[in-house]
Amino acid sequence: EVQLVESGGGLVQPGGSLRLSCAASGFTFSSYNMKWVRQAPGKGLEWISYISSSSTTMYYGDSVRGRFTISRDNAKNSLYLQMNSLRAEDTAVYYCARATGVPGGGFQYYYYMDVWGKGTTVTVSS
Amino acid sequence: DIQMTQSPSTLSASIGDRVTITCRASQSIRTWLAWYQQKPGKAPKLLIYKASSLESGVPSRFSGSGSGTEFTLTISSLQPDDFATYYCQQYNSFWTFGQGTEVEIK
């Protein structure tokens, strides 16, 4: 069964740090690009970070760029999100998601999210 | 940045109704659009990708259409399991979600 399981969430004070993990199973993790998406309480979905299969390319959303770092360990089938300088507005459920690509002509692929974990909750509060 | 706008924000419907949700992009995204279903406390579930391709295992009462800047998700006959929030998402340039459409019981 294809599965993603997030962990590492919790309560942290403003300005603090937290590292989220996402364990993948049931598919060849090293062949897939991956993403983190978050959802603040009662709000919609927000993409925050992307990493390519071999870690050569990373992207970040404007709200987290410079504070969050995405990484992966293909030998451990794991994805990570290091979150620093946390703010109250970072309070959310954080999901990891697998990115599956569709060819768009030439060598370009377009990636949507086809498998999601159940999420881990991060609360930033004093 | 590409903005995605869904309408309506909330939709009241009955079992068996045909339901249509609209998603508009601030610029052309060709057909690089996905639709997701989310139930309270659960992760989003992929329904449609590339605007009209049905994800494996998703019931055929779900369908998607559109290209460019205007897209629709249609549920041909609403079932009890379909009451949820639906999000569109563009993946033409990075990734942006619509604000969501809650389908509630009438």
PDB file of C-alpha atoms in Angstrom:
ATOM      1  CA  GLU A   1       0.000   0.000   0.000  1.00  0.00           C
ATOM      2  CA  VAL A   2       1.279   3.422  -0.936  1.00  0.00           C
ATOM      3  CA  GLN A   3       1.579   5.430   2.265  1.00  0.00           C
ATOM      4  CA  LEU A   4       2.993   8.660   3.658  1.00  0.00           C
ATOM      5  CA  VAL A   5       3.189   9.199   7.418  1.00  0.00           C
ATOM      6  CA  GLU A   6       4.122  12.566   8.877  1.00  0.00           C
ATOM      7  CA  SER A   7       5.553  13.111  12.354  1.00  0.00           C
ATOM      8  CA  GLY A   8       7.309  15.737  14.409  1.00  0.00           C
ATOM      9  CA  GLY A   9       4.516  18.207  14.964  1.00  0.00           C
ATOM     10  CA  GLY A  10       3.791  19.792  18.318  1.00  0.00           C
ATOM     11  CA  LEU A  11       3.596  22.972  20.340  1.00  0.00           C
ATOM     12  CA  VAL A  12       6.450  25.438  19.909  1.00  0.00           C
ATOM     13  CA  GLN A  13       6.996  29.007  21.051  1.00  0.00           C
ATOM     14  CA  PRO A  14       7.225  31.873  18.554  1.00  0.00           C
ATOM     15  CA  GLY A  15      10.759  32.111  17.231  1.00  0.00           C
ATOM     16  CA  GLY A  16      11.376  28.449  17.860  1.00  0.00           C
ATOM     17  CA  SER A  17      12.219  25.569  15.540  1.00  0.00           C
ATOM     18  CA  LEU A  18      10.720  22.237  14.631  1.00  0.00           C
ATOM     19  CA  ARG A  19      11.638  19.464  12.217  1.00  0.00           C
ATOM     20  CA  LEU A  20       8.916  17.507  10.498  1.00  0.00           C
ATOM     21  CA  SER A  21       9.451  14.088   8.957  1.00  0.00           C
ATOM     22  CA  CYS A  22       7.487  12.124   6.392  1.00  0.00           C
ATOM     23  CA  ALA A  23       8.053   8.382   6.027  1.00  0.00           C
ATOM     24  CA  ALA A  24       7.190   6.896   2.661  1.00  0.00           C
ATOM     25  CA  SER A  25       6.348   3.294   1.889  1.00  0.00           C
ATOM     26  CA  GLY A  26       4.775   1.202  -0.858  1.00  0.00           C
ATOM     27  CA  PHE A  27       6.466   2.987  -3.755  1.00  0.00           C
ATOM     28  CA  THR A  28       9.942   3.833  -5.024  1.00  0.00           C
ATOM     29  CA  PHE A  29      10.475   7.007  -3.030  1.00  0.00           C
ATOM     30  CA  SER A  30      13.681   7.967  -4.830  1.00  0.00           C
ATOM     31  CA  SER A  31      11.809   8.217  -8.141  1.00  0.00           C
ATOM     32  CA  TYR A  32       9.348  10.861  -7.008  1.00  0.00           C
ATOM     33  CA  ASN A  33       9.444  14.574  -6.362  1.00  0.00           C
ATOM     34  CA  MET A  34       7.791  15.535  -3.085  1.00  0.00           C
ATOM     35  CA  LYS A  35       6.001  18.502  -1.545  1.00  0.00           C
ATOM     36  CA  TRP A  36       4.820  19.950   1.732  1.00  0.00           C
ATOM     37  CA  VAL A  37       1.375  21.549   1.944  1.00  0.00           C
ATOM     38  CA  ARG A  38      -0.193  23.120   5.007  1.00  0.00           C
ATOM     39  CA  GLN A  39      -3.662  24.059   6.178  1.00  0.00           C
ATOM     40  CA  ALA A  40      -4.253  26.631   8.900  1.00  0.00           C
ATOM     41  CA  PRO A  41      -7.227  25.996  11.195  1.00  0.00           C
ATOM     42  CA  GLY A  42     -10.468  26.550   9.281  1.00  0.00           C
ATOM     43  CA  LYS A  43      -8.588  27.700   6.186  1.00  0.00           C
ATOM     44  CA  GLY A  44      -7.698  26.365   2.761  1.00  0.00           C
ATOM     45  CA  LEU A  45      -4.661  24.542   1.442  1.00  0.00           C
ATOM     46  CA  GLU A  46      -1.321  26.258   0.892  1.00  0.00           C
ATOM     47  CA  TRP A  47       1.630  24.741  -0.963  1.00  0.00           C
ATOM     48  CA  ILE A  48       4.849  25.623   0.884  1.00  0.00           C
ATOM     49  CA  SER A  49       7.735  23.564  -0.486  1.00  0.00           C
ATOM     50  CA  TYR A  50       8.886  21.199  -3.234  1.00  0.00           C
ATOM     51  CA  ILE A  51      11.943  18.996  -3.688  1.00  0.00           C
ATOM     52  CA  SER A  52      12.971  17.019  -6.724  1.00  0.00           C
ATOM     53  CA  SER A  53      13.693  13.310  -6.548  1.00  0.00           C
ATOM     54  CA  SER A  54      17.460  13.740  -6.358  1.00  0.00           C
ATOM     55  CA  SER A  55      17.367  16.914  -4.217  1.00  0.00           C
ATOM     56  CA  THR A  56      18.783  19.023  -7.040  1.00  0.00           C
ATOM     57  CA  THR A  57      15.842  21.437  -7.099  1.00  0.00           C
ATOM     58  CA  MET A  58      13.921  22.985  -4.206  1.00  0.00           C
ATOM     59  CA  TYR A  59      11.195  25.617  -4.252  1.00  0.00           C
ATOM     60  CA  TYR A  60       9.482  27.512  -1.466  1.00  0.00           C
ATOM     61  CA  GLY A  61       6.339  29.551  -1.107  1.00  0.00           C
ATOM     62  CA  ASP A  62       6.723  33.242  -0.278  1.00  0.00           C
ATOM     63  CA  SER A  63       5.385  32.784   3.252  1.00  0.00           C
ATOM     64  CA  VAL A  64       8.156  30.387   4.304  1.00  0.00           C
ATOM     65  CA  ARG A  65      11.119  31.192   2.060  1.00  0.00           C
ATOM     66  CA  GLY A  66      14.239  31.870   4.140  1.00  0.00           C
ATOM     67  CA  ARG A  67      12.805  30.215   7.260  1.00  0.00           C
ATOM     68  CA  PHE A  68      11.964  26.662   6.163  1.00  0.00           C
ATOM     69  CA  THR A  69      14.242  24.098   4.513  1.00  0.00           C
ATOM     70  CA  ILE A  70      13.082  20.990   2.700  1.00  0.00           C
ATOM     71  CA  SER A  71      15.319  17.938   2.417  1.00  0.00           C
ATOM     72  CA  ARG A  72      15.104  14.198   1.845  1.00  0.00           C
ATOM     73  CA  ASP A  73      17.026  11.008   2.474  1.00  0.00           C
ATOM     74  CA  ASN A  74      16.272   8.506  -0.260  1.00  0.00           C
ATOM     75  CA  ALA A  75      18.126   5.741   1.586  1.00  0.00           C
ATOM     76  CA  LYS A  76      15.676   6.156   4.466  1.00  0.00           C
ATOM     77  CA  ASN A  77      12.606   6.823   2.280  1.00  0.00           C
ATOM     78  CA  SER A  78      12.090  10.018   4.205  1.00  0.00           C
ATOM     79  CA  LEU A  79      11.208  13.645   3.562  1.00  0.00           C
ATOM     80  CA  TYR A  80      11.905  16.461   6.015  1.00  0.00           C
ATOM     81  CA  LEU A  81      10.914  20.041   6.694  1.00  0.00           C
ATOM     82  CA  GLN A  82      13.133  22.103   8.985  1.00  0.00           C
ATOM     83  CA  MET A  83      11.122  25.040  10.282  1.00  0.00           C
ATOM     84  CA  ASN A  84      12.931  27.945  11.927  1.00  0.00           C
ATOM     85  CA  SER A  85      11.822  31.346  13.208  1.00  0.00           C
ATOM     86  CA  LEU A  86       8.310  30.052  13.642  1.00  0.00           C
ATOM     87  CA  ARG A  87       5.406  32.485  13.845  1.00  0.00           C
ATOM     88  CA  ALA A  88       1.845  32.195  15.073  1.00  0.00           C
ATOM     89  CA  GLU A  89       0.673  32.204  11.465  1.00  0.00           C
ATOM     90  CA  ASP A  90       2.629  28.981  10.832  1.00  0.00           C
ATOM     91  CA  THR A  91       0.100  27.159  13.014  1.00  0.00           C
ATOM     92  CA  ALA A  92      -1.404  24.527  10.731  1.00  0.00           C
ATOM     93  CA  VAL A  93      -1.693  20.889   9.800  1.00  0.00           C
ATOM     94  CA  TYR A  94       1.302  20.014   7.637  1.00  0.00           C
ATOM     95  CA  TYR A  95       0.890  17.395   4.916  1.00  0.00           C
ATOM     96  CA  CYS A  96       3.545  15.733   2.804  1.00  0.00           C
ATOM     97  CA  ALA A  97       2.439  14.795  -0.684  1.00  0.00           C
ATOM     98  CA  ARG A  98       3.857  12.821  -3.565  1.00  0.00           C
ATOM     99  CA  ALA A  99       4.244  14.703  -6.824  1.00  0.00           C
ATOM    100  CA  THR A 100       3.401  12.800  -9.980  1.00  0.00           C
ATOM    101  CA  GLY A 101       4.409  14.303 -13.287  1.00  0.00           C
ATOM    102  CA  VAL A 102       2.615  14.591 -16.602  1.00  0.00           C
ATOM    103  CA  PRO A 103       4.680  15.310 -19.732  1.00  0.00           C
ATOM    104  CA  GLY A 104       3.911  18.706 -21.176  1.00  0.00           C
ATOM    105  CA  GLY A 105       5.981  18.748 -24.332  1.00  0.00           C
ATOM    106  CA  GLY A 106       9.725  18.732 -24.739  1.00  0.00           C
ATOM    107  CA  PHE A 107      11.435  17.733 -21.535  1.00  0.00           C
ATOM    108  CA  GLN A 108       9.040  19.588 -19.254  1.00  0.00           C
ATOM    109  CA  TYR A 109       6.814  17.816 -16.754  1.00  0.00           C
ATOM    110  CA  TYR A 110       3.962  19.218 -14.698  1.00  0.00           C
ATOM    111  CA  TYR A 111       3.488  17.853 -11.203  1.00  0.00           C
ATOM    112  CA  TYR A 112       0.267  17.349  -9.265  1.00  0.00           C
ATOM    113  CA  MET A 113      -0.150  15.738  -5.833  1.00  0.00           C
ATOM    114  CA  ASP A 114      -1.567  12.241  -6.007  1.00  0.00           C
ATOM    115  CA  VAL A 115      -0.771  10.750  -2.594  1.00  0.00           C
ATOM    116  CA  TRP A 116      -1.084  12.580   0.711  1.00  0.00           C
ATOM    117  CA  GLY A 117      -0.183  11.756   4.277  1.00  0.00           C
ATOM    118  CA  LYS A 118      -2.654  12.258   7.121  1.00  0.00           C
ATOM    119  CA  GLY A 119      -0.814  15.306   8.365  1.00  0.00           C
ATOM    120  CA  THR A 120       0.896  16.465  11.548  1.00  0.00           C
ATOM    121  CA  THR A 121      -0.215  19.456  13.587  1.00  0.00           C
ATOM    122  CA  VAL A 122       2.087  22.347  14.386  1.00  0.00           C
ATOM    123  CA  THR A 123       0.975  24.941  16.927  1.00  0.00           C
ATOM    124  CA  VAL A 124       3.038  28.070  17.435  1.00  0.00           C
ATOM    125  CA  SER A 125       2.039  29.786  20.650  1.00  0.00           C
ATOM    126  CA  SER A 126       3.514  31.160  23.845  1.00  0.00           C
TER     127      SER A 126
ATOM    128  CA  ASP B   1       1.601  34.439  -9.125  1.00  0.00           C
ATOM    129  CA  ILE B   2      -1.419  32.634 -10.498  1.00  0.00           C
ATOM    130  CA  GLN B   3      -4.572  33.131  -8.436  1.00  0.00           C
ATOM    131  CA  MET B   4      -7.361  30.552  -8.386  1.00  0.00           C
ATOM    132  CA  THR B   5     -10.940  31.548  -7.604  1.00  0.00           C
ATOM    133  CA  GLN B   6     -13.679  29.023  -6.935  1.00  0.00           C
ATOM    134  CA  SER B   7     -17.407  29.578  -6.953  1.00  0.00           C
ATOM    135  CA  PRO B   8     -19.569  29.169  -5.092  1.00  0.00           C
ATOM    136  CA  SER B   9     -17.899  29.107  -1.678  1.00  0.00           C
ATOM    137  CA  THR B  10     -20.749  27.026  -0.301  1.00  0.00           C
ATOM    138  CA  LEU B  11     -23.247  24.909  -2.155  1.00  0.00           C
ATOM    139  CA  SER B  12     -26.371  23.338  -0.666  1.00  0.00           C
ATOM    140  CA  ALA B  13     -27.618  20.266  -2.510  1.00  0.00           C
ATOM    141  CA  SER B  14     -29.681  17.118  -2.101  1.00  0.00           C
ATOM    142  CA  ILE B  15     -28.883  13.479  -2.771  1.00  0.00           C
ATOM    143  CA  GLY B  16     -29.190  12.816  -6.478  1.00  0.00           C
ATOM    144  CA  ASP B  17     -28.610  16.433  -7.532  1.00  0.00           C
ATOM    145  CA  ARG B  18     -26.228  17.363 -10.312  1.00  0.00           C
ATOM    146  CA  VAL B  19     -23.593  19.641  -8.820  1.00  0.00           C
ATOM    147  CA  THR B  20     -21.177  21.949 -10.635  1.00  0.00           C
ATOM    148  CA  ILE B  21     -18.271  23.852  -9.108  1.00  0.00           C
ATOM    149  CA  THR B  22     -16.375  26.476 -11.104  1.00  0.00           C
ATOM    150  CA  CYS B  23     -12.703  27.394 -10.849  1.00  0.00           C
ATOM    151  CA  ARG B  24     -11.129  30.366 -12.614  1.00  0.00           C
ATOM    152  CA  ALA B  25      -7.423  31.059 -13.039  1.00  0.00           C
ATOM    153  CA  SER B  26      -5.976  34.571 -13.193  1.00  0.00           C
ATOM    154  CA  GLN B  27      -4.056  33.581 -16.331  1.00  0.00           C
ATOM    155  CA  SER B  28      -4.025  30.631 -18.687  1.00  0.00           C
ATOM    156  CA  ILE B  29      -2.954  27.373 -17.083  1.00  0.00           C
ATOM    157  CA  ARG B  30      -3.778  25.298 -20.194  1.00  0.00           C
ATOM    158  CA  THR B  31      -5.097  22.043 -18.652  1.00  0.00           C
ATOM    159  CA  TRP B  32      -2.730  21.864 -15.690  1.00  0.00           C
ATOM    160  CA  LEU B  33      -5.492  21.676 -13.127  1.00  0.00           C
ATOM    161  CA  ALA B  34      -6.368  19.164 -10.427  1.00  0.00           C
ATOM    162  CA  TRP B  35      -9.404  18.747  -8.190  1.00  0.00           C
ATOM    163  CA  TYR B  36      -9.282  17.425  -4.626  1.00  0.00           C
ATOM    164  CA  GLN B  37     -11.939  16.357  -2.118  1.00  0.00           C
ATOM    165  CA  GLN B  38     -11.370  16.919   1.583  1.00  0.00           C
ATOM    166  CA  LYS B  39     -13.509  15.760   4.490  1.00  0.00           C
ATOM    167  CA  PRO B  40     -13.194  17.260   7.993  1.00  0.00           C
ATOM    168  CA  GLY B  41     -10.054  16.101   9.780  1.00  0.00           C
ATOM    169  CA  LYS B  42      -8.834  14.167   6.738  1.00  0.00           C
ATOM    170  CA  ALA B  43      -6.192  14.693   4.087  1.00  0.00           C
ATOM    171  CA  PRO B  44      -7.184  15.875   0.619  1.00  0.00           C
ATOM    172  CA  LYS B  45      -7.914  13.161  -1.931  1.00  0.00           C
ATOM    173  CA  LEU B  46      -7.116  13.543  -5.616  1.00  0.00           C
ATOM    174  CA  LEU B  47     -10.154  13.283  -7.872  1.00  0.00           C
ATOM    175  CA  ILE B  48      -9.168  14.756 -11.234  1.00  0.00           C
ATOM    176  CA  TYR B  49      -5.856  15.732 -12.842  1.00  0.00           C
ATOM    177  CA  LYS B  50      -5.032  17.421 -16.152  1.00  0.00           C
ATOM    178  CA  ALA B  51      -8.442  19.103 -15.957  1.00  0.00           C
ATOM    179  CA  SER B  52     -10.455  16.055 -17.028  1.00  0.00           C
ATOM    180  CA  SER B  53      -8.541  12.848 -16.233  1.00  0.00           C
ATOM    181  CA  LEU B  54     -10.225  10.769 -13.552  1.00  0.00           C
ATOM    182  CA  GLU B  55      -7.868   9.397 -10.904  1.00  0.00           C
ATOM    183  CA  SER B  56      -7.922   5.630 -10.551  1.00  0.00           C
ATOM    184  CA  GLY B  57     -10.570   4.443  -8.118  1.00  0.00           C
ATOM    185  CA  VAL B  58     -12.606   7.654  -8.205  1.00  0.00           C
ATOM    186  CA  PRO B  59     -16.290   7.091  -9.043  1.00  0.00           C
ATOM    187  CA  SER B  60     -17.331   7.988 -12.580  1.00  0.00           C
ATOM    188  CA  ARG B  61     -19.981  10.420 -11.306  1.00  0.00           C
ATOM    189  CA  PHE B  62     -17.086  12.872 -10.910  1.00  0.00           C
ATOM    190  CA  SER B  63     -15.944  14.649 -14.055  1.00  0.00           C
ATOM    191  CA  GLY B  64     -13.844  17.676 -14.911  1.00  0.00           C
ATOM    192  CA  SER B  65     -13.709  19.966 -17.896  1.00  0.00           C
ATOM    193  CA  GLY B  66     -12.178  23.200 -19.100  1.00  0.00           C
ATOM    194  CA  SER B  67      -8.961  24.712 -20.326  1.00  0.00           C
ATOM    195  CA  GLY B  68      -7.209  28.041 -20.242  1.00  0.00           C
ATOM    196  CA  THR B  69      -8.731  29.979 -17.373  1.00  0.00           C
ATOM    197  CA  GLU B  70     -12.127  28.378 -16.723  1.00  0.00           C
ATOM    198  CA  PHE B  71     -12.755  24.924 -15.319  1.00  0.00           C
ATOM    199  CA  THR B  72     -15.604  22.935 -13.812  1.00  0.00           C
ATOM    200  CA  LEU B  73     -15.974  19.942 -11.548  1.00  0.00           C
ATOM    201  CA  THR B  74     -19.281  18.134 -11.945  1.00  0.00           C
ATOM    202  CA  ILE B  75     -20.836  15.484  -9.743  1.00  0.00           C
ATOM    203  CA  SER B  76     -23.540  13.904 -11.867  1.00  0.00           C
ATOM    204  CA  SER B  77     -25.646  12.494  -9.019  1.00  0.00           C
ATOM    205  CA  LEU B  78     -24.674  13.578  -5.521  1.00  0.00           C
ATOM    206  CA  GLN B  79     -24.176  10.734  -3.052  1.00  0.00           C
ATOM    207  CA  PRO B  80     -24.030  10.853   0.774  1.00  0.00           C
ATOM    208  CA  ASP B  81     -20.265  10.305   0.682  1.00  0.00           C
ATOM    209  CA  ASP B  82     -19.782  13.395  -1.500  1.00  0.00           C
ATOM    210  CA  PHE B  83     -20.561  15.996   1.155  1.00  0.00           C
ATOM    211  CA  ALA B  84     -17.137  17.556   1.588  1.00  0.00           C
ATOM    212  CA  THR B  85     -14.998  20.524   0.589  1.00  0.00           C
ATOM    213  CA  TYR B  86     -13.566  20.597  -2.917  1.00  0.00           C
ATOM    214  CA  TYR B  87     -10.419  22.414  -4.001  1.00  0.00           C
ATOM    215  CA  CYS B  88      -9.044  23.168  -7.426  1.00  0.00           C
ATOM    216  CA  GLN B  89      -5.286  23.521  -7.835  1.00  0.00           C
ATOM    217  CA  GLN B  90      -3.188  24.791 -10.699  1.00  0.00           C
ATOM    218  CA  TYR B  91       0.203  23.270 -11.424  1.00  0.00           C
ATOM    219  CA  ASN B  92       1.141  25.230 -14.525  1.00  0.00           C
ATOM    220  CA  SER B  93       3.457  27.503 -12.549  1.00  0.00           C
ATOM    221  CA  PHE B  94       4.303  26.324  -9.071  1.00  0.00           C
ATOM    222  CA  TRP B  95       1.153  25.331  -7.197  1.00  0.00           C
ATOM    223  CA  THR B  96      -1.858  27.355  -6.086  1.00  0.00           C
ATOM    224  CA  PHE B  97      -5.153  26.187  -4.613  1.00  0.00           C
ATOM    225  CA  GLY B  98      -8.567  27.736  -4.864  1.00  0.00           C
ATOM    226  CA  GLN B  99     -10.209  28.768  -1.601  1.00  0.00           C
ATOM    227  CA  GLY B 100     -12.476  25.731  -1.572  1.00  0.00           C
ATOM    228  CA  THR B 101     -16.163  24.960  -2.109  1.00  0.00           C
ATOM    229  CA  GLU B 102     -18.091  23.300   0.702  1.00  0.00           C
ATOM    230  CA  VAL B 103     -20.868  21.012  -0.499  1.00  0.00           C
ATOM    231  CA  GLU B 104     -23.444  20.715   2.262  1.00  0.00           C
ATOM    232  CA  ILE B 105     -26.717  18.909   2.707  1.00  0.00           C
ATOM    233  CA  LYS B 106     -29.775  20.921   1.687  1.00  0.00           C
TER     234      LYS B 106
END
